[in-house]
Structure formats: C-alpha cells, structure tokens
C-alpha cells in the first residue's frame, strides 16, 4: 500500500487515476483547488485543497506521500512548466522525497524522423500552446540534476478518450505506440491503470514513457 497524492484529481485523467489507485488499496489524497466542488470520488479518498504550482502546497502534502501524481489541466500553457518547476524546487533536498508522476502531452512524442509531433507543419494550431507548455515541463524534468525522482507519462497524441478499462496496454518511450493499422489509441481508464502500475512497479524512473493499445 502506498500513499498517493493526485494533483488535479477533479479532472478527467486525475479522477480516474485517483479511483484506480484507491480501488487497488492505496491511500489516496485528491489535491484540488476547489474541494467543495468534488462530490463524485469514493468516500475513502480524502479531498484537500492543493495546488501543484504552489511550493507551499507541495511541501505540505509531500511528507506524507510516496508518490505525487500531476494530472492538471486548464489555465494557460505556463501551467505545466510552472508545476514542474515548483515540484522540483519544493522537493529538492527533502528527506525521503516522494516520486513525481507527471501526466503530460502526446504531442511531445517523436516522429520516425526524430522531430516532435508538435513541430510538424500539420499540427493543429489551436493545440500548439498547450503542447509547448507540456514540452517545456518535460525539458525541466530532463534537465533536473537534483535527485528528485520523476516519470513523465505521454498518452497517444490524438486518439485518447474516456472509455473502457481493459487493464491491458503496451508501453514505449519517445515514439507513439501504434497498432497494426498505425493507430495510437488509449482510454483514460487504461492510462490510469498504467500510471498506478508504474507507481507499484517502477520501470521508467527519470524518463518519459508512453502508453497505447
């Protein structure tokens, strides 16, 4: 059993990760900006005020945690690098600091030629700012050399929707995982399975991995 704090547990990804972890017997804290708006999580999940972009908030929650999951959304594109910077700064030098699991973007994955998907000419302009924000967060983790343990998780770049929990998936590192038809597809429910699997059985310390069927 682990103690897991999920920042953004009110969102599409965060709520599923919180429930998946809770259903497996972990102690889960849902850290959200407006706890009064959260009424749909299981009663056994403790809901608290928390903000991944606040060092004070991170320092308050981190000592009781084995893992801090960052599954935040909304706001402008600076949200994700601000959170990454905050977590790295807050956890630096902390005794027995928890591991960070950052749920990031699929647009940071690479094409077979080695370029980022977000840099391709046909990448949708309306998603570019968010993609650049997630890319900046990934680079902050990769450039950190302060002993903080982190993992960045990328879902598929396009076909990623709420759906069925199958409990199966495949993993990769920097290129999308595709099926025999060349599609990269995953449900939010199975992303949650992959995240909790990684907490229980770490395979990708201090690196990024991606998940799809």
mmCIF file of C-alpha atoms in Angstrom:
data_model
loop_
_atom_site.group_PDB
_atom_site.id
_atom_site.type_symbol
_atom_site.label_atom_id
_atom_site.label_comp_id
_atom_site.label_asym_id
_atom_site.label_seq_id
_atom_site.Cartn_x
_atom_site.Cartn_y
_atom_site.Cartn_z
ATOM 1 C CA UNK A 1 0.000 0.000 0.000
ATOM 2 C CA UNK A 2 1.295 3.444 -0.952
ATOM 3 C CA UNK A 3 0.282 6.973 -0.037
ATOM 4 C CA UNK A 4 -0.536 8.756 -3.280
ATOM 5 C CA UNK A 5 -1.402 12.428 -3.759
ATOM 6 C CA UNK A 6 -3.138 13.231 -7.045
ATOM 7 C CA UNK A 7 -2.979 16.887 -8.074
ATOM 8 C CA UNK A 8 -5.842 17.564 -10.461
ATOM 9 C CA UNK A 9 -7.958 14.714 -9.132
ATOM 10 C CA UNK A 10 -11.090 16.533 -10.189
ATOM 11 C CA UNK A 11 -10.220 16.254 -13.876
ATOM 12 C CA UNK A 12 -10.751 13.571 -16.497
ATOM 13 C CA UNK A 13 -7.380 11.888 -16.048
ATOM 14 C CA UNK A 14 -6.797 12.710 -12.398
ATOM 15 C CA UNK A 15 -10.130 11.386 -11.176
ATOM 16 C CA UNK A 16 -9.582 8.069 -12.930
ATOM 17 C CA UNK A 17 -6.068 7.751 -11.540
ATOM 18 C CA UNK A 18 -7.326 8.504 -8.024
ATOM 19 C CA UNK A 19 -10.092 5.899 -8.282
ATOM 20 C CA UNK A 20 -7.791 3.270 -9.824
ATOM 21 C CA UNK A 21 -5.271 3.707 -7.021
ATOM 22 C CA UNK A 22 -7.978 3.653 -4.364
ATOM 23 C CA UNK A 23 -9.582 0.529 -5.806
ATOM 24 C CA UNK A 24 -6.226 -1.231 -5.547
ATOM 25 C CA UNK A 25 -5.982 -0.490 -1.847
ATOM 26 C CA UNK A 26 -3.717 2.547 -1.840
ATOM 27 C CA UNK A 27 -4.310 5.533 0.425
ATOM 28 C CA UNK A 28 -5.254 8.388 -1.896
ATOM 29 C CA UNK A 29 -5.398 12.139 -1.341
ATOM 30 C CA UNK A 30 -7.149 14.175 -4.024
ATOM 31 C CA UNK A 31 -5.490 17.591 -4.163
ATOM 32 C CA UNK A 32 -7.728 20.092 -5.935
ATOM 33 C CA UNK A 33 -8.128 23.857 -5.932
ATOM 34 C CA UNK A 34 -11.827 23.729 -5.020
ATOM 35 C CA UNK A 35 -12.574 20.742 -2.748
ATOM 36 C CA UNK A 36 -16.179 21.848 -2.306
ATOM 37 C CA UNK A 37 -16.804 21.090 -5.994
ATOM 38 C CA UNK A 38 -15.704 17.445 -5.715
ATOM 39 C CA UNK A 39 -18.528 15.088 -4.797
ATOM 40 C CA UNK A 40 -18.030 12.213 -7.237
ATOM 41 C CA UNK A 41 -14.957 10.485 -5.815
ATOM 42 C CA UNK A 42 -15.279 7.461 -3.498
ATOM 43 C CA UNK A 43 -15.788 8.359 0.145
ATOM 44 C CA UNK A 44 -12.479 6.766 1.120
ATOM 45 C CA UNK A 45 -10.477 9.262 -0.929
ATOM 46 C CA UNK A 46 -9.512 12.290 1.155
ATOM 47 C CA UNK A 47 -10.114 15.545 -0.716
ATOM 48 C CA UNK A 48 -7.937 18.513 0.246
ATOM 49 C CA UNK A 49 -7.019 21.914 -1.114
ATOM 50 C CA UNK A 50 -3.871 21.538 -3.182
ATOM 51 C CA UNK A 51 -2.068 23.307 -5.997
ATOM 52 C CA UNK A 52 0.833 21.771 -7.932
ATOM 53 C CA UNK A 53 2.086 25.272 -8.813
ATOM 54 C CA UNK A 54 2.421 26.286 -5.140
ATOM 55 C CA UNK A 55 5.610 25.283 -3.352
ATOM 56 C CA UNK A 56 3.878 25.735 -0.021
ATOM 57 C CA UNK A 57 1.112 23.340 -1.053
ATOM 58 C CA UNK A 58 3.575 20.753 -2.356
ATOM 59 C CA UNK A 59 5.681 20.948 0.804
ATOM 60 C CA UNK A 60 2.585 20.448 2.966
ATOM 61 C CA UNK A 61 1.462 17.332 1.112
ATOM 62 C CA UNK A 62 4.762 15.720 0.126
ATOM 63 C CA UNK A 63 5.979 14.442 3.530
ATOM 64 C CA UNK A 64 3.014 12.055 3.810
ATOM 65 C CA UNK A 65 3.280 10.780 0.236
ATOM 66 C CA UNK A 66 5.161 8.067 -1.607
ATOM 67 C CA UNK A 67 4.128 9.489 -4.982
ATOM 68 C CA UNK A 68 2.817 12.812 -6.244
ATOM 69 C CA UNK A 69 0.773 12.467 -9.430
ATOM 70 C CA UNK A 70 0.403 15.629 -11.523
ATOM 71 C CA UNK A 71 -2.674 15.373 -13.745
ATOM 72 C CA UNK A 72 -3.611 19.035 -14.020
ATOM 73 C CA UNK A 73 -5.275 20.905 -16.856
ATOM 74 C CA UNK A 74 -6.926 24.178 -17.686
ATOM 75 C CA UNK A 75 -5.377 27.590 -17.499
ATOM 76 C CA UNK A 76 -2.754 28.792 -19.956
ATOM 77 C CA UNK A 77 0.257 26.963 -21.350
ATOM 78 C CA UNK A 78 2.520 28.079 -18.480
ATOM 79 C CA UNK A 79 0.630 25.826 -16.052
ATOM 80 C CA UNK A 80 2.619 22.646 -16.748
ATOM 81 C CA UNK A 81 6.163 24.084 -16.659
ATOM 82 C CA UNK A 82 5.188 26.105 -13.585
ATOM 83 C CA UNK A 83 4.085 22.896 -11.886
ATOM 84 C CA UNK A 84 7.230 21.006 -12.909
ATOM 85 C CA UNK A 85 9.453 23.831 -11.676
ATOM 86 C CA UNK A 86 7.518 24.089 -8.425
ATOM 87 C CA UNK A 87 7.715 20.370 -7.702
ATOM 88 C CA UNK A 88 11.424 20.173 -8.451
ATOM 89 C CA UNK A 89 12.144 23.199 -6.253
ATOM 90 C CA UNK A 90 9.892 22.075 -3.393
ATOM 91 C CA UNK A 91 11.237 18.512 -3.295
ATOM 92 C CA UNK A 92 14.903 19.377 -3.727
ATOM 93 C CA UNK A 93 16.784 18.227 -0.650
ATOM 94 C CA UNK A 94 13.656 16.920 1.086
ATOM 95 C CA UNK A 95 14.408 13.743 3.061
ATOM 96 C CA UNK A 96 12.654 10.736 1.502
ATOM 97 C CA UNK A 97 11.034 12.949 -1.140
ATOM 98 C CA UNK A 98 8.132 11.303 -2.972
ATOM 99 C CA UNK A 99 8.382 10.368 -6.604
ATOM 100 C CA UNK A 100 6.695 12.626 -9.182
ATOM 101 C CA UNK A 101 4.490 11.106 -11.900
ATOM 102 C CA UNK A 102 3.613 13.832 -14.417
ATOM 103 C CA UNK A 103 0.801 13.099 -16.869
ATOM 104 C CA UNK A 104 1.955 15.034 -19.912
ATOM 105 C CA UNK A 105 1.101 15.528 -23.537
ATOM 106 C CA UNK A 106 1.287 13.212 -26.519
ATOM 107 C CA UNK A 107 2.380 15.996 -28.865
ATOM 108 C CA UNK A 108 5.865 15.848 -27.343
ATOM 109 C CA UNK A 109 6.343 12.358 -28.801
ATOM 110 C CA UNK A 110 8.644 11.961 -31.791
ATOM 111 C CA UNK A 111 8.061 11.086 -35.431
ATOM 112 C CA UNK A 112 10.147 8.306 -37.041
ATOM 113 C CA UNK A 113 12.421 11.095 -38.318
ATOM 114 C CA UNK A 114 13.049 12.276 -34.772
ATOM 115 C CA UNK A 115 11.110 15.564 -34.800
ATOM 116 C CA UNK A 116 8.448 16.363 -32.246
ATOM 117 C CA UNK A 117 4.871 15.896 -33.397
ATOM 118 C CA UNK A 118 4.078 19.418 -32.250
ATOM 119 C CA UNK A 119 6.679 20.767 -34.696
ATOM 120 C CA UNK A 120 5.107 19.109 -37.736
ATOM 121 C CA UNK A 121 3.564 21.520 -40.294
ATOM 122 C CA UNK A 122 0.111 19.944 -39.987
ATOM 123 C CA UNK A 123 -0.025 20.073 -36.186
ATOM 124 C CA UNK A 124 -3.302 21.833 -35.175
ATOM 125 C CA UNK A 125 -2.542 25.428 -34.262
ATOM 126 C CA UNK A 126 -5.217 25.507 -31.540
ATOM 127 C CA UNK A 127 -3.276 22.907 -29.542
ATOM 128 C CA UNK A 128 0.203 24.325 -30.047
ATOM 129 C CA UNK A 129 0.421 26.482 -26.917
ATOM 130 C CA UNK A 130 -0.642 23.623 -24.651
ATOM 131 C CA UNK A 131 1.779 21.274 -26.416
ATOM 132 C CA UNK A 132 4.628 23.737 -25.979
ATOM 133 C CA UNK A 133 3.765 24.042 -22.304
ATOM 134 C CA UNK A 134 3.912 20.287 -21.814
ATOM 135 C CA UNK A 135 7.156 20.152 -23.812
ATOM 136 C CA UNK A 136 8.682 22.779 -21.515
ATOM 137 C CA UNK A 137 7.662 20.716 -18.475
ATOM 138 C CA UNK A 138 9.330 17.615 -19.931
ATOM 139 C CA UNK A 139 12.551 19.515 -20.543
ATOM 140 C CA UNK A 140 12.559 20.822 -16.976
ATOM 141 C CA UNK A 141 12.370 17.283 -15.633
ATOM 142 C CA UNK A 142 15.026 16.043 -18.041
ATOM 143 C CA UNK A 143 17.426 18.846 -17.149
ATOM 144 C CA UNK A 144 16.994 18.438 -13.390
ATOM 145 C CA UNK A 145 20.000 17.050 -11.594
ATOM 146 C CA UNK A 146 18.901 17.398 -8.001
ATOM 147 C CA UNK A 147 17.977 13.860 -7.085
ATOM 148 C CA UNK A 148 14.199 14.219 -7.469
ATOM 149 C CA UNK A 149 12.738 11.005 -8.895
ATOM 150 C CA UNK A 150 10.268 11.676 -11.705
ATOM 151 C CA UNK A 151 8.414 9.973 -14.546
ATOM 152 C CA UNK A 152 6.618 11.742 -17.397
ATOM 153 C CA UNK A 153 3.725 9.846 -18.991
ATOM 154 C CA UNK A 154 2.556 10.635 -22.539
ATOM 155 C CA UNK A 155 -0.818 9.363 -23.777
ATOM 156 C CA UNK A 156 -1.442 8.934 -27.509
ATOM 157 C CA UNK A 157 -1.249 12.254 -29.363
ATOM 158 C CA UNK A 158 -4.748 12.113 -30.872
ATOM 159 C CA UNK A 159 -6.968 9.117 -30.030
ATOM 160 C CA UNK A 160 -7.217 9.435 -26.271
ATOM 161 C CA UNK A 161 -10.734 9.472 -24.820
ATOM 162 C CA UNK A 162 -12.815 8.271 -21.856
ATOM 163 C CA UNK A 163 -13.863 4.683 -22.416
ATOM 164 C CA UNK A 164 -13.435 1.162 -21.118
ATOM 165 C CA UNK A 165 -10.978 -0.122 -18.528
ATOM 166 C CA UNK A 166 -9.456 -3.205 -20.131
ATOM 167 C CA UNK A 167 -6.360 -3.441 -17.942
ATOM 168 C CA UNK A 168 -4.159 -4.008 -20.977
ATOM 169 C CA UNK A 169 -1.794 -1.676 -22.788
ATOM 170 C CA UNK A 170 1.666 -1.516 -24.318
ATOM 171 C CA UNK A 171 4.429 0.930 -23.497
ATOM 172 C CA UNK A 172 7.111 2.776 -25.425
ATOM 173 C CA UNK A 173 9.456 5.650 -24.728
ATOM 174 C CA UNK A 174 9.680 8.551 -27.184
ATOM 175 C CA UNK A 175 7.595 7.445 -30.174
ATOM 176 C CA UNK A 176 3.865 6.673 -30.163
ATOM 177 C CA UNK A 177 2.887 3.056 -29.602
ATOM 178 C CA UNK A 178 0.857 2.004 -32.641
ATOM 179 C CA UNK A 179 -1.262 -0.996 -33.609
ATOM 180 C CA UNK A 180 -1.080 -2.941 -36.881
ATOM 181 C CA UNK A 181 -3.127 -0.205 -38.568
ATOM 182 C CA UNK A 182 -0.729 2.507 -37.442
ATOM 183 C CA UNK A 183 -3.154 3.948 -34.866
ATOM 184 C CA UNK A 184 -2.192 5.009 -31.364
ATOM 185 C CA UNK A 185 -5.285 4.661 -29.157
ATOM 186 C CA UNK A 186 -5.979 4.551 -25.420
ATOM 187 C CA UNK A 187 -8.771 5.181 -22.928
ATOM 188 C CA UNK A 188 -8.325 7.433 -19.900
ATOM 189 C CA UNK A 189 -9.240 4.409 -17.794
ATOM 190 C CA UNK A 190 -6.282 2.398 -19.091
ATOM 191 C CA UNK A 191 -3.961 5.377 -18.753
ATOM 192 C CA UNK A 192 -4.895 5.268 -15.070
ATOM 193 C CA UNK A 193 -4.026 1.567 -14.973
ATOM 194 C CA UNK A 194 -0.613 2.300 -16.493
ATOM 195 C CA UNK A 195 0.092 5.139 -14.061
ATOM 196 C CA UNK A 196 -0.741 3.066 -10.988
ATOM 197 C CA UNK A 197 1.207 0.114 -12.396
ATOM 198 C CA UNK A 198 4.228 2.410 -12.695
ATOM 199 C CA UNK A 199 3.821 3.537 -9.091
ATOM 200 C CA UNK A 200 3.587 -0.059 -7.882
ATOM 201 C CA UNK A 201 6.346 -1.424 -10.112
ATOM 202 C CA UNK A 202 8.649 1.342 -11.366
ATOM 203 C CA UNK A 203 10.006 0.758 -14.856
ATOM 204 C CA UNK A 204 10.637 4.294 -16.101
ATOM 205 C CA UNK A 205 12.467 6.258 -13.431
ATOM 206 C CA UNK A 206 13.721 9.667 -14.557
ATOM 207 C CA UNK A 207 12.441 9.231 -18.086
ATOM 208 C CA UNK A 208 9.323 9.535 -20.209
ATOM 209 C CA UNK A 209 7.160 6.670 -21.331
ATOM 210 C CA UNK A 210 4.090 6.455 -23.493
ATOM 211 C CA UNK A 211 1.107 4.119 -23.450
ATOM 212 C CA UNK A 212 -1.356 2.793 -26.028
ATOM 213 C CA UNK A 213 -3.040 -0.455 -27.059
#
